[in-house]
Structure formats: C-alpha cells, structure tokens
Short mmCIF file of C-alpha atoms in Angstrom, two decimals:
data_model
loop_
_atom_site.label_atom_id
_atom_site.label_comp_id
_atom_site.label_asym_id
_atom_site.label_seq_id
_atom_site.Cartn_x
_atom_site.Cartn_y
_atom_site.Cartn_z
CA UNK G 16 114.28 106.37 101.62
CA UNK G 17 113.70 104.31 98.37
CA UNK G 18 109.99 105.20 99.00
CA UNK G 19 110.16 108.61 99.38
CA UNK G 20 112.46 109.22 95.77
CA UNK G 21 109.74 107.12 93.74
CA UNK G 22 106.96 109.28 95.34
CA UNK G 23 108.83 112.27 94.79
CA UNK G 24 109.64 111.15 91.03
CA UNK G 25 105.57 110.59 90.90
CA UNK G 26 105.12 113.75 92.22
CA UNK G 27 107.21 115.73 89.44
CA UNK G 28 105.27 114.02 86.34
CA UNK G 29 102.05 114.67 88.07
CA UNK G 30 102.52 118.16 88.72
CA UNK G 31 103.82 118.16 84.94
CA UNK G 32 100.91 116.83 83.94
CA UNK G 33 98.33 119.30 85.97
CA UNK G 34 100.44 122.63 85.07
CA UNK G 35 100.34 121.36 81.25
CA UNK G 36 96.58 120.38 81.20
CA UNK G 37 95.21 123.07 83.34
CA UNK G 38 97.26 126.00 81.70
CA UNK G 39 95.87 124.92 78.37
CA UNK G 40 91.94 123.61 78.79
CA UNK G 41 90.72 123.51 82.32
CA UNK G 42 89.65 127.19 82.71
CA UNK G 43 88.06 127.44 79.18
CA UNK G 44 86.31 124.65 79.84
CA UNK G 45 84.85 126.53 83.02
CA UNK G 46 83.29 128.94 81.05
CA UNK G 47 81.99 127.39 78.47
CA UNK G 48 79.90 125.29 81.01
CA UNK G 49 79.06 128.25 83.06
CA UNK G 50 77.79 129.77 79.62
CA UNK G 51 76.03 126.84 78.69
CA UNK G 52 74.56 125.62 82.10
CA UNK G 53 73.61 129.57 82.91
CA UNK G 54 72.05 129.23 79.01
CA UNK G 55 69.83 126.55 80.00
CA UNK G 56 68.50 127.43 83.04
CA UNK G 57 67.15 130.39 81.16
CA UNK G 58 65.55 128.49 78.57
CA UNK G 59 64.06 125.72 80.98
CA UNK G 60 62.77 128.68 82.91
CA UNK G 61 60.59 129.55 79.59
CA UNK G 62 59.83 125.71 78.62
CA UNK G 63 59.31 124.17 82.63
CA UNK G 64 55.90 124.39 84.55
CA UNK G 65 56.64 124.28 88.58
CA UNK G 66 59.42 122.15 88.62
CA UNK G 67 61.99 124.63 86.91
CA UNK G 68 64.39 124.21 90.13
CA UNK G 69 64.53 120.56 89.89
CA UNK G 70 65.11 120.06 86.34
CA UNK G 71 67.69 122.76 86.04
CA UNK G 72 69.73 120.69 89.07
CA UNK G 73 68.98 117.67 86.96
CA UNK G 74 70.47 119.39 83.99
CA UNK G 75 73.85 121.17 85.85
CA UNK G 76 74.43 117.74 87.35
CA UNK G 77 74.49 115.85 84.19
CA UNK G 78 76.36 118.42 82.80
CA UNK G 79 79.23 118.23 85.30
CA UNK G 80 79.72 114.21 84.78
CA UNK G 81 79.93 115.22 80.67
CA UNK G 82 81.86 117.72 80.54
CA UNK G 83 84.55 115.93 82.70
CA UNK G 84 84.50 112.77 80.52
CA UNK G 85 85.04 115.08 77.47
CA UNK G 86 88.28 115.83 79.36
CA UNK G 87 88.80 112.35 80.37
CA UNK G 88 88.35 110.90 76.73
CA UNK G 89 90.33 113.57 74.79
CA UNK G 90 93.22 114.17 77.24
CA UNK G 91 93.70 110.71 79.35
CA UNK G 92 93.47 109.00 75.81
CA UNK G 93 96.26 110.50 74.37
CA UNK G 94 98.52 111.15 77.48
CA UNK G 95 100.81 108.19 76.87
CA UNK G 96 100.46 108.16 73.03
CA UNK G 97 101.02 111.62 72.60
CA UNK G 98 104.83 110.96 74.61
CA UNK G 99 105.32 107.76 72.19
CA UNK G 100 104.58 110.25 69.37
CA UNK G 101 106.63 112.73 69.89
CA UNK G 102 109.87 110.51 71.39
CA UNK G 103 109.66 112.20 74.36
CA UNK G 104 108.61 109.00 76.25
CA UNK G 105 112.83 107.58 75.36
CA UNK G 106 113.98 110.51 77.19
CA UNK G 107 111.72 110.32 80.04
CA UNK G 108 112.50 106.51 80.71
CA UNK G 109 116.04 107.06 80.22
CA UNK G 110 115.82 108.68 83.24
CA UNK G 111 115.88 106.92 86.30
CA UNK G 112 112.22 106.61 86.59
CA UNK G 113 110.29 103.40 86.38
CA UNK G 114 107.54 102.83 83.79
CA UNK G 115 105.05 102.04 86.76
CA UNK G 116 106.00 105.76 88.11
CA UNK G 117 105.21 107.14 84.89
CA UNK G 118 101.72 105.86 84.48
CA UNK G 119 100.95 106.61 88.16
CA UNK G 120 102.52 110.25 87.79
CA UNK G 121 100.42 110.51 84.44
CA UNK G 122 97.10 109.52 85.84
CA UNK G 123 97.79 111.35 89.13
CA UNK G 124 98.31 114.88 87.55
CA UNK G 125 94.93 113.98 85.60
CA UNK G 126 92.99 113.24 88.66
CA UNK G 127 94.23 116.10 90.25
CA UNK G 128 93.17 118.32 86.98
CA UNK G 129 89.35 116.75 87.17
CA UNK G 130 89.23 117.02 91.10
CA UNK G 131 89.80 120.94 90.53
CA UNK G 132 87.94 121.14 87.30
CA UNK G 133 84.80 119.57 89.00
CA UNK G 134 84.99 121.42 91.94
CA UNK G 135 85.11 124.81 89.65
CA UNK G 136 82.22 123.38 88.13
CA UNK G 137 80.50 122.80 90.82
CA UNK G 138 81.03 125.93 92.72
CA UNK G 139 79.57 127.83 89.34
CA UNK G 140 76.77 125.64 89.42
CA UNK G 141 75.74 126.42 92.82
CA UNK G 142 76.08 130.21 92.10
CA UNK G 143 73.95 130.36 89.04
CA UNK G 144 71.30 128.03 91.20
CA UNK G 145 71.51 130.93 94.17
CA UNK G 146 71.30 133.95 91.72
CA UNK G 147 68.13 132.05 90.44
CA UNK G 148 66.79 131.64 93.70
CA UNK G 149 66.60 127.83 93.44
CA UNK G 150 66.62 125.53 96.86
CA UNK G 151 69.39 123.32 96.83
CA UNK G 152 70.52 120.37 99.35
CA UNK G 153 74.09 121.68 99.21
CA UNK G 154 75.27 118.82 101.40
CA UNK G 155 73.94 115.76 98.84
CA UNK G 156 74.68 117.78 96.02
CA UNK G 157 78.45 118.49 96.84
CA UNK G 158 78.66 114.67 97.64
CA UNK G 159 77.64 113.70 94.40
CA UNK G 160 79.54 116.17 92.91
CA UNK G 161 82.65 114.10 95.03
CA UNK G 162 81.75 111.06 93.61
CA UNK G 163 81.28 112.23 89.94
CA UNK G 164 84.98 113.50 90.74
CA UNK G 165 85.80 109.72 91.64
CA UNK G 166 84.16 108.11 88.88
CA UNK G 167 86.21 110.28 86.82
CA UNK G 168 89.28 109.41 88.00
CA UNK G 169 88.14 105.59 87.53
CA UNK G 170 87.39 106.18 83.30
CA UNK G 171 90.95 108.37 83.69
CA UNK G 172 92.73 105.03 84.64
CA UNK G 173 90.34 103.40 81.73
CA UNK G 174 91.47 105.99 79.38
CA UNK G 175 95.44 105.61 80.14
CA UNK G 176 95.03 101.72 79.81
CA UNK G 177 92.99 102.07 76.34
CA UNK G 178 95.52 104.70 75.60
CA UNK G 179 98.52 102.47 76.30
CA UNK G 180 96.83 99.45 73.95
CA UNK G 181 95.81 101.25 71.38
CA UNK G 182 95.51 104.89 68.79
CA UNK G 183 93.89 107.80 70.60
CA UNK G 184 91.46 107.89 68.41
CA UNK G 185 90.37 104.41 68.93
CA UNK G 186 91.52 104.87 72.90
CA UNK G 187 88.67 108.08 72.77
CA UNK G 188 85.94 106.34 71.60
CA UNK G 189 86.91 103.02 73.26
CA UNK G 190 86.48 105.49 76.79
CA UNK G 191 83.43 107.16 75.88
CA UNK G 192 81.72 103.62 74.97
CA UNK G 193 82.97 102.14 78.29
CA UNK G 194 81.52 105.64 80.59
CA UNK G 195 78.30 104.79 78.95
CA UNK G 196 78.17 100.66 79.21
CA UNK G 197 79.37 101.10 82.94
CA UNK G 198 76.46 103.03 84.15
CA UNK G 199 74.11 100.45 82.01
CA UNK G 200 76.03 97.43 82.96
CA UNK G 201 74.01 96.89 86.47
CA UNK G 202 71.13 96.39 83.89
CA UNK G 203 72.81 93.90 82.40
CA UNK G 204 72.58 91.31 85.66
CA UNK G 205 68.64 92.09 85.42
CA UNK G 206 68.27 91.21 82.17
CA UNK G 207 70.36 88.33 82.20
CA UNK G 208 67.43 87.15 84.87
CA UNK G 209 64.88 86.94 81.70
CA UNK G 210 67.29 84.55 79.90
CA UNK G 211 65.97 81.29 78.99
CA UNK G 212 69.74 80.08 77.93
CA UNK G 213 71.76 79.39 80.67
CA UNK G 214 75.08 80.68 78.80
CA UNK G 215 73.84 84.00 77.68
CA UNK G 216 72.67 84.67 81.19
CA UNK G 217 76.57 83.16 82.78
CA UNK G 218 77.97 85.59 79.55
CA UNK G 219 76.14 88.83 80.69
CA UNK G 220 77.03 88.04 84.60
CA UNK G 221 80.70 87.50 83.37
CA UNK G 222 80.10 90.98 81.21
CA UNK G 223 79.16 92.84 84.35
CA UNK G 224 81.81 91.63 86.74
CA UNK G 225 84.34 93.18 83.90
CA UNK G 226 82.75 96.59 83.02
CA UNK G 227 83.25 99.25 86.02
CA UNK G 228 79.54 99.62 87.66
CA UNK G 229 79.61 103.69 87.21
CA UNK G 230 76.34 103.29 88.65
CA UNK G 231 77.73 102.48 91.89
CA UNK G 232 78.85 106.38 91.91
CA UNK G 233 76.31 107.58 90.48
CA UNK G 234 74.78 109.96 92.87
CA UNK G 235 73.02 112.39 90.90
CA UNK G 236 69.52 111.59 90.54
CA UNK G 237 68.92 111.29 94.01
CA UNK G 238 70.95 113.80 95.59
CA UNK G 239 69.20 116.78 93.67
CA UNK G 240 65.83 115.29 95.93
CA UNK G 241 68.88 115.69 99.00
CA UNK G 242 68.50 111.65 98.90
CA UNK G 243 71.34 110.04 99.93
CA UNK G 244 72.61 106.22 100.40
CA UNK G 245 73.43 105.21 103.56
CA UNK G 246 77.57 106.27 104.77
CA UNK G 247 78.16 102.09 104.59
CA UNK G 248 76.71 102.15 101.00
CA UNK G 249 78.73 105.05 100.21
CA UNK G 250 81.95 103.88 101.89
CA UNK G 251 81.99 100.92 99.92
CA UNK G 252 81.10 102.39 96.60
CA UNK G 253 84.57 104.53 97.15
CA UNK G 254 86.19 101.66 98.06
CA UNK G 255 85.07 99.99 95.07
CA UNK G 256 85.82 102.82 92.46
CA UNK G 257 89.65 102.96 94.14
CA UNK G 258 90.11 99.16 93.87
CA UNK G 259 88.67 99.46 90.05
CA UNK G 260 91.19 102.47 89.59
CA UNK G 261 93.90 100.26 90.79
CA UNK G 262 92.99 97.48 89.17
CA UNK G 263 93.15 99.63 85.79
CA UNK G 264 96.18 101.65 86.39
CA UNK G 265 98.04 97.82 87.00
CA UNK G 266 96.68 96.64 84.14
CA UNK G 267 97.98 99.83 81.88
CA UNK G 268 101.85 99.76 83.87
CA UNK G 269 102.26 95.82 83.07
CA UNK G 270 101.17 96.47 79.18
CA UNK G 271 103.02 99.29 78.96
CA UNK G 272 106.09 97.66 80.49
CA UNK G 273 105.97 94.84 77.97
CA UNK G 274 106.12 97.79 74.23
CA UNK G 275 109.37 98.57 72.95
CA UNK G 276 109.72 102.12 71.24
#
C-alpha cells in the first residue's frame, strides 16, 4: 500500500512538471525546428550535389539531439533551483512527500516532456523528408530517434544533479559541457593508448568510466544509411543509459537530502 502512495505522490509532481513545461515551451519549440529544419533542407537542396537526401537526414537528426538538450540544459538545470528560489520547495517538503520522491517526480515529468517533444520532432521531420520526396529507413531512423529520447533523459538526470549542487547558470553550462565530453569520452580510452606515461593513460581510463558514454546511444550516423547495431548491442546500450540515469538521479536525491533551506 506504502508503494502505491509514494508512486502516486511521484506521479502528481511529474504530471506537475509536464503540464508546466509543455504548456509553456514544448510546442514553440516544435515550430521553430520545423521552421528551421524545413529552412535547411531548402538551402542544402541549392548548395548539395546528389546526396541532398542524405545530408538533409544528417542535418534533421542532429537537429533533434540539439534542440532537446537546449531543453534539457535550460529547464532540468533550474528545476530544483528555481523551487529553492522561490520557497516553494519548504512548502512542498512540508508535505508528506520525501525528498527522493521529489527528484524522481521532477525528472520524471521532464522525461516525459522530451519523450513527447522528440517524438513531435520526429514525426515533423519525417513529413518534411516525404513532402521532399526523400527515401528514408523509417524503422532505423525512429530507433535512433528512441535512443536520442533516452540519452536525453540520461543528461536530464545530469542536469537535476548539477542543478541540485550548484547555480543554474553554472548547472547549464556544466550540462551542455558534459552532452558534449560524453559523446567524445570513448575517444578518450583511444588516446589514452598513445600515452607514454602510465598515469595519464590510468587518469583518462578513470575519466571515461565517470563521464556517461553518449556515444553508446548515439544512433544517428548510421541509422540515416538504415545501419543498425545488433538487438544485443542495443539492449545493453539501454540498459546502460537506465543504470547511468539511476546512478545520477541517486546521486542528486542523497545531495539534495543533505541542504538545509
């Protein structure tokens, strides 16, 4: 019974969360990338030679992993700061709901807000690509887009933990530098290989095993040639971005269990 009132107490701040966030950016943010991605098709159509269709998939993918971490970095930042802030946090913990409930419910209703924003994206982007005429592997394409939706939610439990430990400002850029050292961080273990110190090379190992390999759900530059990894590669990249989310979201309830406001 216990159970079931905690999820249910999740359940209210999440759908808090989602109602507030979607209401106020999700479906502008729709547009503007079905303006901008509908934009650049036309211009690559003027500047490509031949290989319009695959550079324009390129493009709509890429665009679909930034424009979710924009939302990531600006919102997830500030979701627990912006409750400290205004005092609203005191009221909400007053209540009988746990401080581990409130950063699952907070990161919950985020993930829910990127799931839907991504698949809005997604869904635009394969309509400009048909009115164009452009072949698409629908299948890979909509299981990248399903991963980019994962690693999202991954750099949403980064942003609540930087968010809980620090400013948003510094929480935002802190996010945006992590997105882009995770998907470079796999380089790291291959360039700790041309290391002629032992300790730098054990330093950028131990760096790796830290960051969040983004790479690992990284989908996109394959799956636009309908490449795909095989389904016990791809199971186990999930299960690694959940773990990491975990991982993340403990980190950020035990910190934020330990301020006093």
């Amino acid at each position: 019974m216990n159970v079931a009132v905690n999820v249910g107490r999740i359940w209210v701040i999440a759908r808090n969360v989602f109602q507030e966030i979607f209401r106020e950016r999700i479906l502008y943010v729709t547009a503007v990338f079905a303006i901008a991605y509908a934009l650049a098709v036309m211009v690559l159509s003027e500047v490509s030679a031949g290989n319009q269709s695959k550079i324009s998939l390129d493009v709509g993918m890429g665009a679909i992993d930034l424009f979710g971490l924009v939302i990531v970095a600006f919102v997830g930042s500030s979701l627990i700061n912006k409750e400290i802030e205004k005092r609203t946090v005191l009221v909400m913990l007053a209540k009988p709901i746990s401080r581990g409930e409130f950063i699952i419910g907070k990161h919950l209703g985020l993930a829910g807000v990127l799931a839907v924003l991504v698949a809005l994206m997604t869904l635009v982007f394969f309509i400009i690509n048909s009115f164009n005429g452009f072949d698409y592997p629908l299948g890979a394409l909509s299981l990248a887009s399903l991963f980019i939706a994962l690693e999202l939610c991954l750099m949403a439990a980064a942003a609540v933990l930087l968010g809980v430990m620090t400013s948003s400002l510094i929480a935002t850029l802190l996010t945006i530098a992590l997105y882009f050292m995770g998907h470079f961080s796999q380089n790291l273990v291959a360039l700790s290989q041309t290391m002629e110190s032992s300790a730098v090379r054990h330093i950028m190992q131990s760096i790796y095993l830290i960051l969040p390999d983004l790479s690992r759900l990284n989908l996109k530059n394959d799956a636009v040639y309908g490449i795909l990894p095989e389904p016990s590669i791809l199971v186990m990249n999930a299960i690694y971005g959940i773990i990491y989310t975990i991982l993340l979201l403990s980190m950020a309830t035990w910190l934020f269990a330990r301020r006093n406001f």
